[in-house]
Short mmCIF file of N, CA and C in Angstrom, two decimals:
data_model
loop_
_atom_site.label_atom_id
_atom_site.label_comp_id
_atom_site.label_asym_id
_atom_site.label_seq_id
_atom_site.Cartn_x
_atom_site.Cartn_y
_atom_site.Cartn_z
N MET A 12 64.57 195.45 88.01
CA MET A 12 64.71 193.98 87.96
C MET A 12 66.18 193.64 87.76
N SER A 13 66.73 192.84 88.67
CA SER A 13 68.12 192.42 88.53
C SER A 13 68.19 190.90 88.50
N ILE A 14 69.30 190.38 87.98
CA ILE A 14 69.41 188.94 87.73
C ILE A 14 69.32 188.10 89.00
N GLU A 15 69.77 188.65 90.14
CA GLU A 15 69.71 187.85 91.37
C GLU A 15 68.30 187.72 91.94
N LEU A 16 67.37 188.53 91.42
CA LEU A 16 65.98 188.44 91.87
C LEU A 16 65.14 187.48 91.04
N LEU A 17 65.70 186.98 89.94
CA LEU A 17 64.96 186.05 89.08
C LEU A 17 64.82 184.70 89.76
N ARG A 18 63.62 184.17 89.75
CA ARG A 18 63.34 182.86 90.33
C ARG A 18 62.46 182.07 89.36
N PRO A 19 62.59 180.74 89.33
CA PRO A 19 61.69 179.96 88.49
C PRO A 19 60.28 179.99 89.07
N PRO A 20 59.24 179.75 88.25
CA PRO A 20 57.87 179.74 88.78
C PRO A 20 57.72 178.69 89.88
N LYS A 21 56.79 178.93 90.77
CA LYS A 21 56.56 178.04 91.91
C LYS A 21 56.20 176.63 91.42
N ASN A 22 56.78 175.60 92.02
CA ASN A 22 56.56 174.18 91.72
C ASN A 22 57.07 173.74 90.35
N SER A 23 57.84 174.58 89.65
CA SER A 23 58.35 174.16 88.34
C SER A 23 59.66 173.39 88.46
N VAL A 24 60.38 173.60 89.57
CA VAL A 24 61.64 172.89 89.79
C VAL A 24 61.44 171.92 90.94
N LYS A 25 61.59 170.62 90.64
CA LYS A 25 61.36 169.60 91.65
C LYS A 25 62.69 169.09 92.17
N LYS A 26 62.80 168.90 93.46
CA LYS A 26 64.04 168.43 94.05
C LYS A 26 64.27 166.96 93.69
N ARG A 27 65.54 166.64 93.37
CA ARG A 27 65.89 165.28 92.98
C ARG A 27 65.73 164.33 94.17
N SER A 28 65.17 163.13 93.92
CA SER A 28 64.98 162.14 94.97
C SER A 28 66.30 161.44 95.24
N ARG A 29 66.79 161.53 96.49
CA ARG A 29 68.06 160.88 96.85
C ARG A 29 67.74 159.59 97.60
N VAL A 30 68.06 158.46 96.97
CA VAL A 30 67.69 157.18 97.55
C VAL A 30 68.77 156.67 98.51
N GLY A 31 68.32 155.82 99.43
CA GLY A 31 69.26 155.22 100.37
C GLY A 31 69.74 156.18 101.43
N ARG A 32 68.86 157.08 101.91
CA ARG A 32 69.27 158.06 102.91
C ARG A 32 68.44 157.93 104.20
N GLY A 33 68.22 156.70 104.63
CA GLY A 33 67.55 156.48 105.91
C GLY A 33 66.07 156.19 105.79
N PRO A 34 65.50 155.60 106.87
CA PRO A 34 64.10 155.18 106.84
C PRO A 34 63.11 156.32 106.74
N GLY A 35 63.46 157.50 107.22
CA GLY A 35 62.53 158.64 107.18
C GLY A 35 62.34 159.21 105.78
N SER A 36 63.22 158.88 104.87
CA SER A 36 63.15 159.47 103.53
C SER A 36 62.08 158.82 102.65
N GLY A 37 61.66 157.61 103.03
CA GLY A 37 60.66 156.89 102.23
C GLY A 37 61.29 156.00 101.18
N SER A 38 62.58 156.16 100.92
CA SER A 38 63.27 155.27 99.99
C SER A 38 64.65 154.92 100.56
N GLY A 39 64.63 154.50 101.84
CA GLY A 39 65.87 154.10 102.51
C GLY A 39 66.05 152.60 102.40
N LYS A 40 66.98 152.05 103.19
CA LYS A 40 67.28 150.62 103.26
C LYS A 40 67.52 150.00 101.90
N THR A 41 66.51 149.49 101.20
CA THR A 41 66.75 148.81 99.92
C THR A 41 66.72 149.78 98.74
N SER A 42 66.50 151.05 98.99
CA SER A 42 66.52 152.10 97.97
C SER A 42 65.56 151.86 96.82
N GLY A 43 64.39 151.33 97.14
CA GLY A 43 63.36 151.14 96.12
C GLY A 43 63.57 149.93 95.24
N LYS A 44 64.57 149.06 95.59
CA LYS A 44 64.87 147.90 94.74
C LYS A 44 64.29 146.60 95.31
N GLY A 45 63.64 146.65 96.45
CA GLY A 45 63.04 145.45 97.01
C GLY A 45 64.09 144.55 97.64
N HIS A 46 63.71 143.33 98.00
CA HIS A 46 64.61 142.39 98.67
C HIS A 46 65.10 141.34 97.70
N ARG A 47 66.38 141.16 97.63
CA ARG A 47 67.04 140.13 96.82
C ARG A 47 66.65 140.18 95.34
N GLY A 48 67.04 139.19 94.62
CA GLY A 48 66.67 139.09 93.21
C GLY A 48 67.66 139.81 92.29
N GLN A 49 67.55 139.48 91.03
CA GLN A 49 68.51 139.98 90.03
C GLN A 49 68.53 141.50 89.93
N ASN A 50 67.37 142.11 90.00
CA ASN A 50 67.31 143.56 89.83
C ASN A 50 67.75 144.34 91.07
N SER A 51 67.93 143.66 92.19
CA SER A 51 68.40 144.35 93.38
C SER A 51 69.93 144.40 93.42
N ARG A 52 70.56 143.56 92.63
CA ARG A 52 72.02 143.46 92.63
C ARG A 52 72.68 144.54 91.78
N LYS A 53 73.94 144.78 92.09
CA LYS A 53 74.74 145.69 91.29
C LYS A 53 74.92 145.07 89.90
N GLY A 54 74.67 145.84 88.85
CA GLY A 54 74.81 145.32 87.48
C GLY A 54 73.68 144.39 87.11
N GLY A 55 72.61 144.37 87.94
CA GLY A 55 71.51 143.44 87.70
C GLY A 55 70.63 143.88 86.55
N GLY A 56 69.72 143.02 86.17
CA GLY A 56 68.81 143.30 85.06
C GLY A 56 69.15 142.42 83.89
N VAL A 57 68.29 142.43 82.91
CA VAL A 57 68.48 141.57 81.74
C VAL A 57 68.62 142.40 80.49
N ARG A 58 69.22 141.83 79.45
CA ARG A 58 69.43 142.55 78.20
C ARG A 58 68.11 142.71 77.45
N LEU A 59 68.10 143.57 76.50
CA LEU A 59 66.93 143.83 75.69
C LEU A 59 66.53 142.57 74.91
N GLY A 60 65.27 142.22 74.96
CA GLY A 60 64.79 141.05 74.23
C GLY A 60 64.90 139.75 75.01
N PHE A 61 65.44 139.80 76.24
CA PHE A 61 65.59 138.59 77.04
C PHE A 61 64.23 138.17 77.59
N GLU A 62 63.91 136.87 77.48
CA GLU A 62 62.59 136.38 77.91
C GLU A 62 62.73 135.31 78.98
N GLY A 63 63.66 135.48 79.90
CA GLY A 63 63.79 134.55 81.03
C GLY A 63 64.32 133.19 80.64
N GLY A 64 65.06 133.09 79.58
CA GLY A 64 65.61 131.81 79.15
C GLY A 64 64.79 131.15 78.06
N GLN A 65 63.53 131.54 77.93
CA GLN A 65 62.71 131.06 76.82
C GLN A 65 63.32 131.58 75.52
N THR A 66 63.25 130.78 74.44
CA THR A 66 63.79 131.24 73.16
C THR A 66 63.09 132.54 72.77
N PRO A 67 63.83 133.62 72.60
CA PRO A 67 63.21 134.91 72.35
C PRO A 67 62.53 134.99 71.00
N LEU A 68 61.62 135.95 70.88
CA LEU A 68 60.80 136.10 69.68
C LEU A 68 61.64 136.25 68.42
N TYR A 69 62.72 137.02 68.50
CA TYR A 69 63.51 137.25 67.29
C TYR A 69 64.20 135.98 66.80
N ARG A 70 64.31 134.95 67.67
CA ARG A 70 64.88 133.67 67.22
C ARG A 70 63.79 132.66 66.86
N ARG A 71 62.58 132.88 67.34
CA ARG A 71 61.48 131.96 67.02
C ARG A 71 60.93 132.21 65.63
N LEU A 72 61.02 133.45 65.16
CA LEU A 72 60.45 133.79 63.85
C LEU A 72 61.37 133.33 62.73
N PRO A 73 60.80 132.85 61.62
CA PRO A 73 61.64 132.39 60.52
C PRO A 73 62.32 133.55 59.80
N LYS A 74 63.54 133.30 59.37
CA LYS A 74 64.25 134.29 58.57
C LYS A 74 64.03 133.89 57.12
N ARG A 75 63.45 134.81 56.34
CA ARG A 75 63.11 134.45 54.97
C ARG A 75 63.58 135.49 53.99
N GLY A 76 63.89 135.03 52.79
CA GLY A 76 64.15 135.94 51.69
C GLY A 76 65.58 136.43 51.61
N PHE A 77 65.85 137.14 50.54
CA PHE A 77 67.17 137.69 50.26
C PHE A 77 67.16 139.17 50.58
N LYS A 78 68.14 139.61 51.31
CA LYS A 78 68.25 141.02 51.66
C LYS A 78 69.33 141.64 50.78
N ASN A 79 68.97 142.67 50.05
CA ASN A 79 69.88 143.26 49.07
C ASN A 79 70.69 144.43 49.61
N PHE A 80 70.50 144.83 50.86
CA PHE A 80 71.11 146.07 51.35
C PHE A 80 72.63 146.04 51.34
N HIS A 81 73.23 144.85 51.33
CA HIS A 81 74.69 144.77 51.28
C HIS A 81 75.23 145.21 49.92
N PHE A 82 74.46 145.01 48.87
CA PHE A 82 74.94 145.22 47.51
C PHE A 82 74.28 146.39 46.80
N LYS A 83 73.27 146.97 47.42
CA LYS A 83 72.51 148.04 46.78
C LYS A 83 73.37 149.28 46.58
N LYS A 84 73.23 149.91 45.41
CA LYS A 84 73.94 151.15 45.15
C LYS A 84 73.00 152.31 45.42
N ASN A 85 73.46 153.24 46.22
CA ASN A 85 72.67 154.43 46.52
C ASN A 85 73.16 155.57 45.64
N TYR A 86 72.31 156.01 44.73
CA TYR A 86 72.70 157.07 43.82
C TYR A 86 72.16 158.41 44.28
N ASN A 87 72.98 159.45 44.05
CA ASN A 87 72.50 160.82 44.18
C ASN A 87 71.73 161.12 42.92
N GLU A 88 70.47 161.45 43.04
CA GLU A 88 69.64 161.69 41.86
C GLU A 88 69.57 163.18 41.56
N VAL A 89 69.87 163.52 40.30
CA VAL A 89 69.85 164.91 39.85
C VAL A 89 68.99 164.99 38.61
N ASN A 90 68.00 165.88 38.62
CA ASN A 90 67.14 166.04 37.45
C ASN A 90 67.79 166.95 36.42
N VAL A 91 67.40 166.77 35.16
CA VAL A 91 67.98 167.50 34.04
C VAL A 91 67.80 169.01 34.18
N TYR A 92 66.65 169.46 34.66
CA TYR A 92 66.40 170.90 34.74
C TYR A 92 67.36 171.61 35.69
N ILE A 93 67.89 170.90 36.67
CA ILE A 93 68.83 171.47 37.63
C ILE A 93 70.16 171.81 36.95
N LEU A 94 70.49 171.09 35.88
CA LEU A 94 71.75 171.32 35.18
C LEU A 94 71.77 172.65 34.43
N ASN A 95 70.62 173.31 34.29
CA ASN A 95 70.56 174.61 33.63
C ASN A 95 71.33 175.70 34.36
N GLN A 96 71.66 175.48 35.64
CA GLN A 96 72.36 176.50 36.40
C GLN A 96 73.85 176.60 36.04
N PHE A 97 74.39 175.60 35.32
CA PHE A 97 75.79 175.65 34.91
C PHE A 97 75.94 176.39 33.58
N GLU A 98 77.18 176.93 33.34
CA GLU A 98 77.42 177.69 32.12
C GLU A 98 77.34 176.78 30.90
N ASP A 99 77.06 177.41 29.76
CA ASP A 99 77.01 176.69 28.50
C ASP A 99 78.38 176.11 28.17
N GLY A 100 78.45 174.83 27.82
CA GLY A 100 79.71 174.19 27.46
C GLY A 100 80.50 173.64 28.64
N ALA A 101 79.94 173.69 29.84
CA ALA A 101 80.64 173.20 31.04
C ALA A 101 80.66 171.68 31.07
N VAL A 102 81.66 171.14 31.77
CA VAL A 102 81.75 169.70 32.00
C VAL A 102 81.20 169.45 33.41
N VAL A 103 80.05 168.80 33.48
CA VAL A 103 79.37 168.57 34.76
C VAL A 103 79.73 167.17 35.25
N ASP A 104 80.43 167.11 36.40
CA ASP A 104 80.77 165.83 37.00
C ASP A 104 80.46 165.86 38.50
N ARG A 105 80.84 164.79 39.21
CA ARG A 105 80.53 164.69 40.64
C ARG A 105 81.07 165.87 41.44
N GLU A 106 82.31 166.25 41.16
CA GLU A 106 82.95 167.33 41.92
C GLU A 106 82.21 168.65 41.73
N LEU A 107 81.82 168.94 40.49
CA LEU A 107 81.11 170.19 40.20
C LEU A 107 79.73 170.20 40.87
N LEU A 108 79.05 169.06 40.83
CA LEU A 108 77.74 168.95 41.49
C LEU A 108 77.87 169.10 43.01
N ASP A 109 78.96 168.57 43.56
CA ASP A 109 79.20 168.69 45.00
C ASP A 109 79.50 170.14 45.38
N LYS A 110 80.34 170.82 44.56
CA LYS A 110 80.66 172.23 44.83
C LYS A 110 79.42 173.11 44.78
N ALA A 111 78.49 172.76 43.86
CA ALA A 111 77.25 173.52 43.72
C ALA A 111 76.26 173.20 44.85
N GLY A 112 76.59 172.19 45.68
CA GLY A 112 75.73 171.83 46.82
C GLY A 112 74.53 171.01 46.41
N LEU A 113 74.61 170.36 45.25
CA LEU A 113 73.46 169.57 44.77
C LEU A 113 73.49 168.14 45.28
N ILE A 114 74.68 167.61 45.57
CA ILE A 114 74.80 166.23 46.04
C ILE A 114 75.84 166.15 47.15
N PRO A 115 75.68 165.21 48.10
CA PRO A 115 76.77 164.91 49.00
C PRO A 115 77.63 163.82 48.37
N LEU A 116 78.91 163.81 48.64
CA LEU A 116 79.79 162.81 48.03
C LEU A 116 79.71 161.45 48.73
N SER A 117 78.90 161.34 49.79
CA SER A 117 78.86 160.13 50.59
C SER A 117 78.25 158.92 49.87
N ARG A 118 77.37 159.15 48.93
CA ARG A 118 76.69 158.03 48.27
C ARG A 118 77.55 157.43 47.17
N SER A 119 77.08 156.29 46.58
CA SER A 119 77.91 155.56 45.64
C SER A 119 78.11 156.22 44.29
N GLY A 120 77.13 156.93 43.78
CA GLY A 120 77.28 157.49 42.45
C GLY A 120 76.25 158.56 42.15
N VAL A 121 76.20 158.96 40.87
CA VAL A 121 75.27 159.99 40.43
C VAL A 121 74.37 159.42 39.35
N LYS A 122 73.08 159.67 39.48
CA LYS A 122 72.13 159.26 38.46
C LYS A 122 71.41 160.50 37.96
N ILE A 123 71.41 160.68 36.65
CA ILE A 123 70.74 161.83 36.04
C ILE A 123 69.36 161.38 35.59
N LEU A 124 68.34 162.07 36.08
CA LEU A 124 66.95 161.76 35.74
C LEU A 124 66.42 162.79 34.75
N GLY A 125 65.39 162.41 33.99
CA GLY A 125 64.91 163.24 32.89
C GLY A 125 63.80 164.21 33.20
N ASN A 126 63.63 164.63 34.44
CA ASN A 126 62.56 165.54 34.79
C ASN A 126 62.93 166.98 34.39
N GLY A 127 62.09 167.65 33.63
CA GLY A 127 62.34 169.03 33.23
C GLY A 127 62.99 169.12 31.86
N ASP A 128 63.40 170.33 31.46
CA ASP A 128 64.03 170.57 30.17
C ASP A 128 65.43 171.14 30.36
N LEU A 129 66.30 170.86 29.38
CA LEU A 129 67.66 171.38 29.39
C LEU A 129 67.83 172.34 28.23
N ASN A 130 68.32 173.55 28.52
CA ASN A 130 68.47 174.58 27.50
C ASN A 130 69.92 174.85 27.16
N LYS A 131 70.86 174.15 27.81
CA LYS A 131 72.28 174.43 27.61
C LYS A 131 73.01 173.21 27.09
N LYS A 132 74.09 173.48 26.35
CA LYS A 132 74.93 172.42 25.80
C LYS A 132 75.97 172.05 26.85
N LEU A 133 75.83 170.86 27.44
CA LEU A 133 76.70 170.44 28.54
C LEU A 133 77.29 169.06 28.26
N GLU A 134 78.48 168.83 28.80
CA GLU A 134 79.05 167.48 28.80
C GLU A 134 78.83 166.94 30.20
N VAL A 135 78.00 165.92 30.32
CA VAL A 135 77.59 165.42 31.64
C VAL A 135 78.24 164.06 31.90
N HIS A 136 79.02 163.98 33.00
CA HIS A 136 79.65 162.73 33.43
C HIS A 136 78.88 162.21 34.63
N ALA A 137 78.32 161.00 34.52
CA ALA A 137 77.58 160.40 35.63
C ALA A 137 77.65 158.89 35.53
N ASP A 138 77.27 158.22 36.61
CA ASP A 138 77.32 156.75 36.63
C ASP A 138 76.16 156.15 35.84
N VAL A 139 74.96 156.73 35.99
CA VAL A 139 73.76 156.19 35.34
C VAL A 139 72.93 157.34 34.80
N PHE A 140 72.30 157.12 33.65
CA PHE A 140 71.39 158.09 33.04
C PHE A 140 70.08 157.39 32.75
N SER A 141 68.98 158.08 32.99
CA SER A 141 67.70 157.53 32.53
C SER A 141 67.63 157.76 31.02
N LYS A 142 66.77 157.00 30.36
CA LYS A 142 66.66 157.08 28.91
C LYS A 142 66.25 158.49 28.47
N SER A 143 65.27 159.07 29.18
CA SER A 143 64.79 160.40 28.81
C SER A 143 65.85 161.47 29.08
N ALA A 144 66.67 161.28 30.12
CA ALA A 144 67.72 162.24 30.42
C ALA A 144 68.77 162.25 29.32
N LYS A 145 69.14 161.06 28.84
CA LYS A 145 70.10 160.95 27.74
C LYS A 145 69.58 161.69 26.51
N GLU A 146 68.31 161.45 26.20
CA GLU A 146 67.70 162.08 25.02
C GLU A 146 67.71 163.60 25.14
N LYS A 147 67.36 164.12 26.31
CA LYS A 147 67.27 165.56 26.50
C LYS A 147 68.64 166.24 26.44
N ILE A 148 69.66 165.59 27.00
CA ILE A 148 71.01 166.17 26.97
C ILE A 148 71.53 166.20 25.53
N GLU A 149 71.33 165.09 24.80
CA GLU A 149 71.80 165.02 23.41
C GLU A 149 70.99 165.94 22.49
N LYS A 150 69.71 166.10 22.79
CA LYS A 150 68.85 166.99 22.00
C LYS A 150 69.29 168.45 22.15
N ALA A 151 69.80 168.81 23.35
CA ALA A 151 70.28 170.17 23.61
C ALA A 151 71.68 170.40 23.02
N GLY A 152 72.26 169.35 22.41
CA GLY A 152 73.58 169.47 21.81
C GLY A 152 74.70 169.08 22.74
N GLY A 153 74.36 168.47 23.87
CA GLY A 153 75.37 168.07 24.86
C GLY A 153 75.89 166.67 24.62
N LYS A 154 76.74 166.23 25.53
CA LYS A 154 77.37 164.92 25.42
C LYS A 154 77.15 164.15 26.73
N VAL A 155 76.85 162.86 26.60
CA VAL A 155 76.62 162.00 27.75
C VAL A 155 77.82 161.08 27.91
N VAL A 156 78.44 161.08 29.10
CA VAL A 156 79.57 160.19 29.40
C VAL A 156 79.20 159.34 30.60
N GLU A 157 79.02 158.01 30.36
CA GLU A 157 78.68 157.10 31.44
C GLU A 157 79.95 156.57 32.10
N LEU A 158 80.05 156.76 33.39
CA LEU A 158 81.21 156.26 34.16
C LEU A 158 80.92 154.85 34.63
N ASN A 159 81.96 154.07 34.90
CA ASN A 159 81.83 152.71 35.45
C ASN A 159 80.85 151.85 34.66
N LYS A 160 80.92 151.91 33.37
CA LYS A 160 80.03 151.10 32.52
C LYS A 160 80.48 149.65 32.62
N ASN A 161 79.57 148.76 33.05
CA ASN A 161 79.91 147.33 33.17
C ASN A 161 79.62 146.59 31.90
#
């Protein structure tokens, strides 16, 4: 068996339809676009959501309520039990968490959640702490440092 003898299975490769190549081709003359009209023209067609001049649905529906997505803070959430992987007495901050591959730096901040147990004495720097996370870090003999406290 050599590479030049390899062929695709029968009928698996279909020849591309070439439009506008004479009347015998079955798609000659108007090339499947019909006679006249917007869609037969170069650059013809309408934009997405266009309803022929009628006020489109997205403008007919009422806009209601307050959207918070402009102001929402997206926190990287880290549970307390994950902090056990750092050495005793370490200072855990955004950079250290990023180096460990626990958070991407793209989000707004770090939030420490209280899921699990902490067995090491750590100084944890984060933007937000849950109540139970604070208790668990301090109970283990660590220190909680809240950044950007308003």
